[in-house]
Short mmCIF file of C-alpha atoms in Angstrom, two decimals:
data_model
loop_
_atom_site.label_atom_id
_atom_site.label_comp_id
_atom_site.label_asym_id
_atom_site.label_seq_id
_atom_site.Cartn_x
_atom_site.Cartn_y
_atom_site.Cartn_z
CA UNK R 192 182.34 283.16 214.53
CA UNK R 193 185.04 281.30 212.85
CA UNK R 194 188.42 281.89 214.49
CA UNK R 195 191.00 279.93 213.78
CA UNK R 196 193.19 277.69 216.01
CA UNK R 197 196.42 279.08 217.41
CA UNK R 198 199.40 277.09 215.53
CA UNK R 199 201.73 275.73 217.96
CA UNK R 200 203.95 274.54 215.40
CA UNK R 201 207.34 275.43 216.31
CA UNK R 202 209.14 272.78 213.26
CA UNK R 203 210.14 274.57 209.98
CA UNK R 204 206.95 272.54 207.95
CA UNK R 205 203.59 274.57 207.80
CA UNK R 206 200.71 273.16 209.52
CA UNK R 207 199.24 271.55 206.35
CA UNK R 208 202.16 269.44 206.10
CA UNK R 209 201.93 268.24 209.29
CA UNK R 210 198.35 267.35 209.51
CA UNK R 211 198.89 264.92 206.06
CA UNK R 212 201.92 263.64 208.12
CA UNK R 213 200.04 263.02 210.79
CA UNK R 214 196.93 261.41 208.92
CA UNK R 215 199.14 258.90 206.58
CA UNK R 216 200.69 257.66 209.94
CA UNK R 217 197.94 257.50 212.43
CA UNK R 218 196.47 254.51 211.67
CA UNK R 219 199.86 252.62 211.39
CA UNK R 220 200.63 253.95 215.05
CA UNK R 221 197.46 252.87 216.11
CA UNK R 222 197.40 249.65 215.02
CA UNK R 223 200.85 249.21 216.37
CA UNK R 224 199.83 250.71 219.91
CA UNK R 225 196.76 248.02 219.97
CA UNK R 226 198.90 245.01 219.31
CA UNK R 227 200.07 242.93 221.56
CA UNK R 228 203.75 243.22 220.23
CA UNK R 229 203.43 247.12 221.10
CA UNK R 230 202.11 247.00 224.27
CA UNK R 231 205.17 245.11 225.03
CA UNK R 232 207.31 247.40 223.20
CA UNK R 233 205.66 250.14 225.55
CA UNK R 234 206.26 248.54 228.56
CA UNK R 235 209.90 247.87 227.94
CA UNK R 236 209.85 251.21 226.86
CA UNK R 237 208.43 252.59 229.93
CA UNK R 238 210.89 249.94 232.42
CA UNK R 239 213.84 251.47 231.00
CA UNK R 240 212.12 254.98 231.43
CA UNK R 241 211.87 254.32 234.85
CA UNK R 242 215.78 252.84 234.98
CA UNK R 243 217.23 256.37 233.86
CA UNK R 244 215.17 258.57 235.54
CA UNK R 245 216.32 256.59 238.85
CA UNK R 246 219.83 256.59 237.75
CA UNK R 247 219.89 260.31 236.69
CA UNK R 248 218.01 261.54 240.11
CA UNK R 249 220.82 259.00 242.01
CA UNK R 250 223.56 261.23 240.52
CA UNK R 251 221.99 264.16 241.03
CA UNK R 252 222.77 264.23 245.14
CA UNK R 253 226.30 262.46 245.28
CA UNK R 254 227.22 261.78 248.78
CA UNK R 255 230.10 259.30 248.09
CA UNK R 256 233.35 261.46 249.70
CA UNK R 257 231.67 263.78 251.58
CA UNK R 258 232.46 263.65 255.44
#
């Protein structure tokens, strides 16, 4: 049997659209991802990831002025 796959496409662009999307960028993202210039890019990325997800859960419980 030949069901198809469930869309999950929630964007305003049909599926089709997205796929060619996806295909004419894939192998620019990939190269970029294996390069040494984007692993560093990633890492950065990831470091100031890590810096606002501290920050954010450090505001979340103030306990400056409370007695």
């Amino acid at each position: 049997m030949n069901k198809k796959k469930k869309s999950t496409n929630t964007f305003p662009y049909p599926d089709e659209v997205i796929d060619r999307l996806a295909r004419a960028f894939y192998p620019a993202i990939l190269a970029c991802w294996n390069s040494e210039e984007g692993q560093r890019e990633f890492a950065a990325w990831q470091a100031e990831q890590a810096h606002h997800t501290t920050s954010k859960r450090n505001r979340a419980f103030p306990t400056a002025g409370y007695p």
